[in-house]
Amino acid sequence: MMTDRERAIAALTCKIPDRIPTFELEYQLAGEVFGKEILKEDDLKGKTQKEIDYLLEDNAEFLIKIYSEMEHSIIPLHWLSEEHIKKTAKLINEKSHYNFLLTHHGDGTFALPDGEKMYDFAYRTMDDWQGLLAEARKMADGAIEKNKRLFDAGIESFILCCDYCYNMGPFVSPKMFRELITPYLTDIISEIHKMGGYAIKHTDGDIMPILDQLIAAGPAAIHS
């Protein structure tokens, strides 16, 4: 029988797992189902180091409980600082005997601007295109470096969660997308592969006009 980690890796590498692995980007019903919430960084403010260590260990055990009972193969680690994510990953791996595949947000590309920034972004595509490209490079490089640190700490897969599309299509034209996003997404995914990790690209909306570019960027899976 496969472990949950082995099932997830089998699915992400086009092999046949012994049963279908399941995962969510985030589990948001812990309070309703299990009676308490998953630990967040704000919960650690003002705590002593001893208290923080206790809470991190309790949270790691709680995450194992949640994802075991929900029969999920991948545990997403969000909500905490990078330092505390590293400690949590170590605790989960040790306590579960590396049963789960651990994942974290790993994207560093432009996403749908919110309503307050949409006009500014649109103007920049006309007035500051080279500035946007420089910013895209900086964001991607930052994501690559952070992903390397997290991979070394036990995070083996990365959810690339920047949303690109409305229900009517991408927020920039496919031609602009090919210059502004695809090269940097490809670099991020390539570096994940070089480490031996797994990339899952998530984006909501109608992705069909850019689906060919998302596939060419090389993720192990596309989640929409």
PDB file of C-alpha atoms in Angstrom:
ATOM      1  CA  MET A   1       0.000   0.000   0.000  1.00  0.00           C
ATOM      2  CA  MET A   2       1.272   3.464  -0.916  1.00  0.00           C
ATOM      3  CA  THR A   3       1.705   6.284   1.567  1.00  0.00           C
ATOM      4  CA  ASP A   4      -0.231   9.467   0.874  1.00  0.00           C
ATOM      5  CA  ARG A   5       2.995  11.127  -0.241  1.00  0.00           C
ATOM      6  CA  GLU A   6       3.672   8.304  -2.694  1.00  0.00           C
ATOM      7  CA  ARG A   7       0.116   8.546  -4.065  1.00  0.00           C
ATOM      8  CA  ALA A   8       0.454  12.264  -4.666  1.00  0.00           C
ATOM      9  CA  ILE A   9       3.834  11.898  -6.356  1.00  0.00           C
ATOM     10  CA  ALA A  10       2.522   9.063  -8.526  1.00  0.00           C
ATOM     11  CA  ALA A  11      -0.340  11.257  -9.731  1.00  0.00           C
ATOM     12  CA  LEU A  12       1.969  14.225 -10.347  1.00  0.00           C
ATOM     13  CA  THR A  13       4.382  12.096 -12.385  1.00  0.00           C
ATOM     14  CA  CYS A  14       1.711  10.408 -14.558  1.00  0.00           C
ATOM     15  CA  LYS A  15       1.938   7.076 -12.758  1.00  0.00           C
ATOM     16  CA  ILE A  16      -0.956   5.065 -11.362  1.00  0.00           C
ATOM     17  CA  PRO A  17      -1.535   5.408  -7.590  1.00  0.00           C
ATOM     18  CA  ASP A  18      -3.286   2.674  -5.636  1.00  0.00           C
ATOM     19  CA  ARG A  19      -6.176   5.125  -5.094  1.00  0.00           C
ATOM     20  CA  ILE A  20      -6.943   8.655  -6.200  1.00  0.00           C
ATOM     21  CA  PRO A  21      -5.108  11.231  -4.044  1.00  0.00           C
ATOM     22  CA  THR A  22      -7.018  14.282  -2.829  1.00  0.00           C
ATOM     23  CA  PHE A  23      -5.950  17.764  -1.797  1.00  0.00           C
ATOM     24  CA  GLU A  24      -7.230  21.322  -1.346  1.00  0.00           C
ATOM     25  CA  LEU A  25      -5.457  24.635  -1.713  1.00  0.00           C
ATOM     26  CA  GLU A  26      -6.542  25.483   1.821  1.00  0.00           C
ATOM     27  CA  TYR A  27      -8.737  23.731   4.351  1.00  0.00           C
ATOM     28  CA  GLN A  28     -11.067  26.398   5.724  1.00  0.00           C
ATOM     29  CA  LEU A  29     -13.522  24.416   7.842  1.00  0.00           C
ATOM     30  CA  ALA A  30     -11.291  23.304  10.698  1.00  0.00           C
ATOM     31  CA  GLY A  31     -13.312  25.235  13.269  1.00  0.00           C
ATOM     32  CA  GLU A  32     -16.638  23.863  12.107  1.00  0.00           C
ATOM     33  CA  VAL A  33     -15.481  20.264  11.707  1.00  0.00           C
ATOM     34  CA  PHE A  34     -12.753  19.841  14.334  1.00  0.00           C
ATOM     35  CA  GLY A  35     -13.641  22.477  16.902  1.00  0.00           C
ATOM     36  CA  LYS A  36     -10.542  24.656  16.593  1.00  0.00           C
ATOM     37  CA  GLU A  37      -8.729  26.675  13.965  1.00  0.00           C
ATOM     38  CA  ILE A  38      -5.429  26.045  12.235  1.00  0.00           C
ATOM     39  CA  LEU A  39      -2.646  28.125  13.762  1.00  0.00           C
ATOM     40  CA  LYS A  40      -1.844  31.472  12.134  1.00  0.00           C
ATOM     41  CA  GLU A  41       1.157  33.723  12.595  1.00  0.00           C
ATOM     42  CA  ASP A  42      -0.897  36.321  14.483  1.00  0.00           C
ATOM     43  CA  ASP A  43      -1.668  33.667  17.108  1.00  0.00           C
ATOM     44  CA  LEU A  44       2.025  33.620  18.026  1.00  0.00           C
ATOM     45  CA  LYS A  45       2.424  37.334  18.681  1.00  0.00           C
ATOM     46  CA  GLY A  46       3.473  38.126  22.228  1.00  0.00           C
ATOM     47  CA  LYS A  47       4.226  34.477  23.046  1.00  0.00           C
ATOM     48  CA  THR A  48       7.444  33.221  24.624  1.00  0.00           C
ATOM     49  CA  GLN A  49       9.651  30.863  22.628  1.00  0.00           C
ATOM     50  CA  LYS A  50       8.526  27.975  24.819  1.00  0.00           C
ATOM     51  CA  GLU A  51       4.884  28.804  24.127  1.00  0.00           C
ATOM     52  CA  ILE A  52       5.585  29.128  20.393  1.00  0.00           C
ATOM     53  CA  ASP A  53       7.302  25.740  20.302  1.00  0.00           C
ATOM     54  CA  TYR A  54       4.349  24.143  22.084  1.00  0.00           C
ATOM     55  CA  LEU A  55       1.819  25.747  19.732  1.00  0.00           C
ATOM     56  CA  LEU A  56       3.784  24.744  16.616  1.00  0.00           C
ATOM     57  CA  GLU A  57       3.970  21.129  17.771  1.00  0.00           C
ATOM     58  CA  ASP A  58       0.272  21.082  18.660  1.00  0.00           C
ATOM     59  CA  ASN A  59      -0.558  22.595  15.268  1.00  0.00           C
ATOM     60  CA  ALA A  60       1.560  20.021  13.418  1.00  0.00           C
ATOM     61  CA  GLU A  61      -0.321  17.230  15.188  1.00  0.00           C
ATOM     62  CA  PHE A  62      -3.614  18.960  14.410  1.00  0.00           C
ATOM     63  CA  LEU A  63      -2.752  19.221  10.698  1.00  0.00           C
ATOM     64  CA  ILE A  64      -1.887  15.522  10.615  1.00  0.00           C
ATOM     65  CA  LYS A  65      -5.251  14.769  12.250  1.00  0.00           C
ATOM     66  CA  ILE A  66      -7.192  16.945   9.788  1.00  0.00           C
ATOM     67  CA  TYR A  67      -5.608  15.602   6.636  1.00  0.00           C
ATOM     68  CA  SER A  68      -5.620  11.999   7.854  1.00  0.00           C
ATOM     69  CA  GLU A  69      -9.320  12.090   8.660  1.00  0.00           C
ATOM     70  CA  MET A  70     -10.120  13.931   5.415  1.00  0.00           C
ATOM     71  CA  GLU A  71      -8.011  11.368   3.513  1.00  0.00           C
ATOM     72  CA  HIS A  72      -5.954  14.023   1.786  1.00  0.00           C
ATOM     73  CA  SER A  73      -2.516  13.216   0.436  1.00  0.00           C
ATOM     74  CA  ILE A  74      -1.084  16.737   0.392  1.00  0.00           C
ATOM     75  CA  ILE A  75      -0.846  19.098   3.357  1.00  0.00           C
ATOM     76  CA  PRO A  76      -0.652  22.790   2.422  1.00  0.00           C
ATOM     77  CA  LEU A  77       1.395  24.873   4.847  1.00  0.00           C
ATOM     78  CA  HIS A  78       0.349  28.513   4.775  1.00  0.00           C
ATOM     79  CA  TRP A  79      -0.622  31.140   7.354  1.00  0.00           C
ATOM     80  CA  LEU A  80       2.761  31.065   9.148  1.00  0.00           C
ATOM     81  CA  SER A  81       6.067  32.866   8.683  1.00  0.00           C
ATOM     82  CA  GLU A  82       8.800  31.138   6.724  1.00  0.00           C
ATOM     83  CA  GLU A  83      10.659  30.285   9.937  1.00  0.00           C
ATOM     84  CA  HIS A  84       7.608  28.661  11.488  1.00  0.00           C
ATOM     85  CA  ILE A  85       6.661  26.865   8.261  1.00  0.00           C
ATOM     86  CA  LYS A  86      10.100  25.251   8.276  1.00  0.00           C
ATOM     87  CA  LYS A  87       9.637  24.066  11.870  1.00  0.00           C
ATOM     88  CA  THR A  88       6.120  22.817  11.119  1.00  0.00           C
ATOM     89  CA  ALA A  89       7.294  20.890   8.058  1.00  0.00           C
ATOM     90  CA  LYS A  90       9.964  19.161  10.127  1.00  0.00           C
ATOM     91  CA  LEU A  91       7.446  18.263  12.834  1.00  0.00           C
ATOM     92  CA  ILE A  92       4.887  16.888  10.377  1.00  0.00           C
ATOM     93  CA  ASN A  93       7.459  14.833   8.501  1.00  0.00           C
ATOM     94  CA  GLU A  94       8.851  13.365  11.712  1.00  0.00           C
ATOM     95  CA  LYS A  95       5.491  12.708  13.382  1.00  0.00           C
ATOM     96  CA  SER A  96       3.833  11.247  10.283  1.00  0.00           C
ATOM     97  CA  HIS A  97       6.959   9.346   9.149  1.00  0.00           C
ATOM     98  CA  TYR A  98       6.924  11.313   5.888  1.00  0.00           C
ATOM     99  CA  ASN A  99       3.421  10.098   5.047  1.00  0.00           C
ATOM    100  CA  PHE A 100       2.278  13.335   3.373  1.00  0.00           C
ATOM    101  CA  LEU A 101       3.491  15.516   0.528  1.00  0.00           C
ATOM    102  CA  LEU A 102       3.888  19.041   1.892  1.00  0.00           C
ATOM    103  CA  THR A 103       3.156  22.084  -0.237  1.00  0.00           C
ATOM    104  CA  HIS A 104       3.342  25.861  -0.008  1.00  0.00           C
ATOM    105  CA  HIS A 105       2.479  28.814  -2.221  1.00  0.00           C
ATOM    106  CA  GLY A 106       5.390  29.217  -4.628  1.00  0.00           C
ATOM    107  CA  ASP A 107       4.257  31.643  -7.319  1.00  0.00           C
ATOM    108  CA  GLY A 108       5.958  34.904  -8.165  1.00  0.00           C
ATOM    109  CA  THR A 109       4.186  36.182 -11.261  1.00  0.00           C
ATOM    110  CA  PHE A 110       1.707  38.975 -11.911  1.00  0.00           C
ATOM    111  CA  ALA A 111      -1.872  38.108 -11.004  1.00  0.00           C
ATOM    112  CA  LEU A 112      -5.243  39.770 -11.489  1.00  0.00           C
ATOM    113  CA  PRO A 113      -4.911  43.299 -10.093  1.00  0.00           C
ATOM    114  CA  ASP A 114      -7.575  44.230  -7.580  1.00  0.00           C
ATOM    115  CA  GLY A 115     -10.086  46.918  -8.428  1.00  0.00           C
ATOM    116  CA  GLU A 116      -8.032  49.728  -6.915  1.00  0.00           C
ATOM    117  CA  LYS A 117      -4.955  48.851  -8.974  1.00  0.00           C
ATOM    118  CA  MET A 118      -6.505  47.736 -12.250  1.00  0.00           C
ATOM    119  CA  TYR A 119      -6.329  51.120 -13.976  1.00  0.00           C
ATOM    120  CA  ASP A 120      -2.748  51.746 -12.841  1.00  0.00           C
ATOM    121  CA  PHE A 121      -1.717  48.331 -14.145  1.00  0.00           C
ATOM    122  CA  ALA A 122      -3.469  48.927 -17.476  1.00  0.00           C
ATOM    123  CA  TYR A 123      -1.707  52.278 -17.892  1.00  0.00           C
ATOM    124  CA  ARG A 124       1.659  50.662 -17.136  1.00  0.00           C
ATOM    125  CA  THR A 125       1.203  48.146 -19.947  1.00  0.00           C
ATOM    126  CA  MET A 126       1.257  51.143 -22.285  1.00  0.00           C
ATOM    127  CA  ASP A 127       3.532  53.583 -20.451  1.00  0.00           C
ATOM    128  CA  ASP A 128       5.968  51.402 -18.486  1.00  0.00           C
ATOM    129  CA  TRP A 129       6.251  48.039 -20.223  1.00  0.00           C
ATOM    130  CA  GLN A 130       9.963  47.662 -19.514  1.00  0.00           C
ATOM    131  CA  GLY A 131       9.324  48.530 -15.877  1.00  0.00           C
ATOM    132  CA  LEU A 132       6.706  45.782 -15.677  1.00  0.00           C
ATOM    133  CA  LEU A 133       9.134  43.272 -17.175  1.00  0.00           C
ATOM    134  CA  ALA A 134      11.819  44.275 -14.663  1.00  0.00           C
ATOM    135  CA  GLU A 135       9.313  43.875 -11.832  1.00  0.00           C
ATOM    136  CA  ALA A 136       8.269  40.476 -13.209  1.00  0.00           C
ATOM    137  CA  ARG A 137      11.897  39.338 -13.183  1.00  0.00           C
ATOM    138  CA  LYS A 138      12.408  40.526  -9.606  1.00  0.00           C
ATOM    139  CA  MET A 139       9.242  38.776  -8.369  1.00  0.00           C
ATOM    140  CA  ALA A 140      10.177  35.513 -10.077  1.00  0.00           C
ATOM    141  CA  ASP A 141      13.722  35.568  -8.696  1.00  0.00           C
ATOM    142  CA  GLY A 142      12.360  36.194  -5.206  1.00  0.00           C
ATOM    143  CA  ALA A 143       9.960  33.255  -5.500  1.00  0.00           C
ATOM    144  CA  ILE A 144      12.738  30.978  -6.765  1.00  0.00           C
ATOM    145  CA  GLU A 145      14.981  31.791  -3.819  1.00  0.00           C
ATOM    146  CA  LYS A 146      12.192  31.334  -1.272  1.00  0.00           C
ATOM    147  CA  ASN A 147      11.146  28.027  -2.869  1.00  0.00           C
ATOM    148  CA  LYS A 148      14.727  26.780  -2.572  1.00  0.00           C
ATOM    149  CA  ARG A 149      14.801  27.584   1.130  1.00  0.00           C
ATOM    150  CA  LEU A 150      11.463  25.866   1.728  1.00  0.00           C
ATOM    151  CA  PHE A 151      12.450  22.823  -0.310  1.00  0.00           C
ATOM    152  CA  ASP A 152      15.540  22.421   1.854  1.00  0.00           C
ATOM    153  CA  ALA A 153      13.202  22.519   4.873  1.00  0.00           C
ATOM    154  CA  GLY A 154      11.006  19.664   3.609  1.00  0.00           C
ATOM    155  CA  ILE A 155       8.447  21.336   1.326  1.00  0.00           C
ATOM    156  CA  GLU A 156       8.507  19.187  -1.796  1.00  0.00           C
ATOM    157  CA  SER A 157       5.666  20.668  -3.830  1.00  0.00           C
ATOM    158  CA  PHE A 158       4.598  24.191  -4.634  1.00  0.00           C
ATOM    159  CA  ILE A 159       1.152  25.520  -5.472  1.00  0.00           C
ATOM    160  CA  LEU A 160       1.521  28.405  -7.925  1.00  0.00           C
ATOM    161  CA  CYS A 161      -1.594  30.346  -6.980  1.00  0.00           C
ATOM    162  CA  CYS A 162      -1.573  33.596  -8.940  1.00  0.00           C
ATOM    163  CA  ASP A 163      -4.955  33.908 -10.658  1.00  0.00           C
ATOM    164  CA  TYR A 164      -4.751  35.024 -14.276  1.00  0.00           C
ATOM    165  CA  CYS A 165      -8.294  34.851 -15.610  1.00  0.00           C
ATOM    166  CA  TYR A 166     -11.774  36.218 -15.257  1.00  0.00           C
ATOM    167  CA  ASN A 167     -14.735  34.161 -16.430  1.00  0.00           C
ATOM    168  CA  MET A 168     -14.295  35.912 -19.798  1.00  0.00           C
ATOM    169  CA  GLY A 169     -10.589  35.140 -20.190  1.00  0.00           C
ATOM    170  CA  PRO A 170      -7.146  36.323 -19.000  1.00  0.00           C
ATOM    171  CA  PHE A 171      -6.560  39.801 -17.545  1.00  0.00           C
ATOM    172  CA  VAL A 172      -4.062  40.566 -20.328  1.00  0.00           C
ATOM    173  CA  SER A 173      -4.109  39.408 -23.925  1.00  0.00           C
ATOM    174  CA  PRO A 174      -2.473  36.060 -24.750  1.00  0.00           C
ATOM    175  CA  LYS A 175       0.224  38.009 -26.613  1.00  0.00           C
ATOM    176  CA  MET A 176       1.021  40.139 -23.559  1.00  0.00           C
ATOM    177  CA  PHE A 177       0.800  37.067 -21.342  1.00  0.00           C
ATOM    178  CA  ARG A 178       3.489  35.425 -23.462  1.00  0.00           C
ATOM    179  CA  GLU A 179       5.914  38.235 -22.594  1.00  0.00           C
ATOM    180  CA  LEU A 180       4.811  39.331 -19.145  1.00  0.00           C
ATOM    181  CA  ILE A 181       4.085  36.048 -17.394  1.00  0.00           C
ATOM    182  CA  THR A 182       4.962  32.872 -19.290  1.00  0.00           C
ATOM    183  CA  PRO A 183       8.797  33.246 -19.244  1.00  0.00           C
ATOM    184  CA  TYR A 184       8.839  33.917 -15.513  1.00  0.00           C
ATOM    185  CA  LEU A 185       6.345  31.179 -14.682  1.00  0.00           C
ATOM    186  CA  THR A 186       8.487  28.808 -16.750  1.00  0.00           C
ATOM    187  CA  ASP A 187      11.618  29.811 -14.831  1.00  0.00           C
ATOM    188  CA  ILE A 188       9.927  29.265 -11.458  1.00  0.00           C
ATOM    189  CA  ILE A 189       8.674  25.834 -12.493  1.00  0.00           C
ATOM    190  CA  SER A 190      12.015  24.872 -14.035  1.00  0.00           C
ATOM    191  CA  GLU A 191      13.830  25.678 -10.792  1.00  0.00           C
ATOM    192  CA  ILE A 192      11.316  23.619  -8.807  1.00  0.00           C
ATOM    193  CA  HIS A 193      12.008  20.681 -11.116  1.00  0.00           C
ATOM    194  CA  LYS A 194      15.767  21.115 -10.762  1.00  0.00           C
ATOM    195  CA  MET A 195      15.413  20.768  -6.991  1.00  0.00           C
ATOM    196  CA  GLY A 196      13.408  17.585  -7.391  1.00  0.00           C
ATOM    197  CA  GLY A 197      10.123  19.237  -6.423  1.00  0.00           C
ATOM    198  CA  TYR A 198       6.656  19.296  -7.966  1.00  0.00           C
ATOM    199  CA  ALA A 199       4.798  22.342  -9.308  1.00  0.00           C
ATOM    200  CA  ILE A 200       1.012  22.616  -9.425  1.00  0.00           C
ATOM    201  CA  LYS A 201      -0.291  25.672 -11.273  1.00  0.00           C
ATOM    202  CA  HIS A 202      -3.601  27.031  -9.980  1.00  0.00           C
ATOM    203  CA  THR A 203      -5.648  29.770 -11.607  1.00  0.00           C
ATOM    204  CA  ASP A 204      -9.377  30.442 -11.659  1.00  0.00           C
ATOM    205  CA  GLY A 205     -11.440  31.668 -14.589  1.00  0.00           C
ATOM    206  CA  ASP A 206     -11.498  30.835 -18.293  1.00  0.00           C
ATOM    207  CA  ILE A 207      -7.939  29.670 -18.940  1.00  0.00           C
ATOM    208  CA  MET A 208      -8.551  28.332 -22.444  1.00  0.00           C
ATOM    209  CA  PRO A 209      -6.931  31.288 -24.317  1.00  0.00           C
ATOM    210  CA  ILE A 210      -3.677  30.734 -22.383  1.00  0.00           C
ATOM    211  CA  LEU A 211      -3.887  27.006 -21.679  1.00  0.00           C
ATOM    212  CA  ASP A 212      -1.201  26.237 -24.258  1.00  0.00           C
ATOM    213  CA  GLN A 213       1.197  28.599 -22.488  1.00  0.00           C
ATOM    214  CA  LEU A 214       0.405  27.158 -19.054  1.00  0.00           C
ATOM    215  CA  ILE A 215       1.095  23.631 -20.321  1.00  0.00           C
ATOM    216  CA  ALA A 216       4.331  24.727 -22.013  1.00  0.00           C
ATOM    217  CA  ALA A 217       5.529  26.257 -18.730  1.00  0.00           C
ATOM    218  CA  GLY A 218       5.832  22.681 -17.474  1.00  0.00           C
ATOM    219  CA  PRO A 219       3.798  22.231 -14.262  1.00  0.00           C
ATOM    220  CA  ALA A 220       3.119  18.698 -13.046  1.00  0.00           C
ATOM    221  CA  ALA A 221      -0.577  19.599 -12.877  1.00  0.00           C
ATOM    222  CA  ILE A 222      -2.953  22.472 -13.615  1.00  0.00           C
ATOM    223  CA  HIS A 223      -5.664  23.171 -11.060  1.00  0.00           C
ATOM    224  CA  SER A 224      -8.507  25.483 -12.057  1.00  0.00           C
TER     225      SER A 224
END
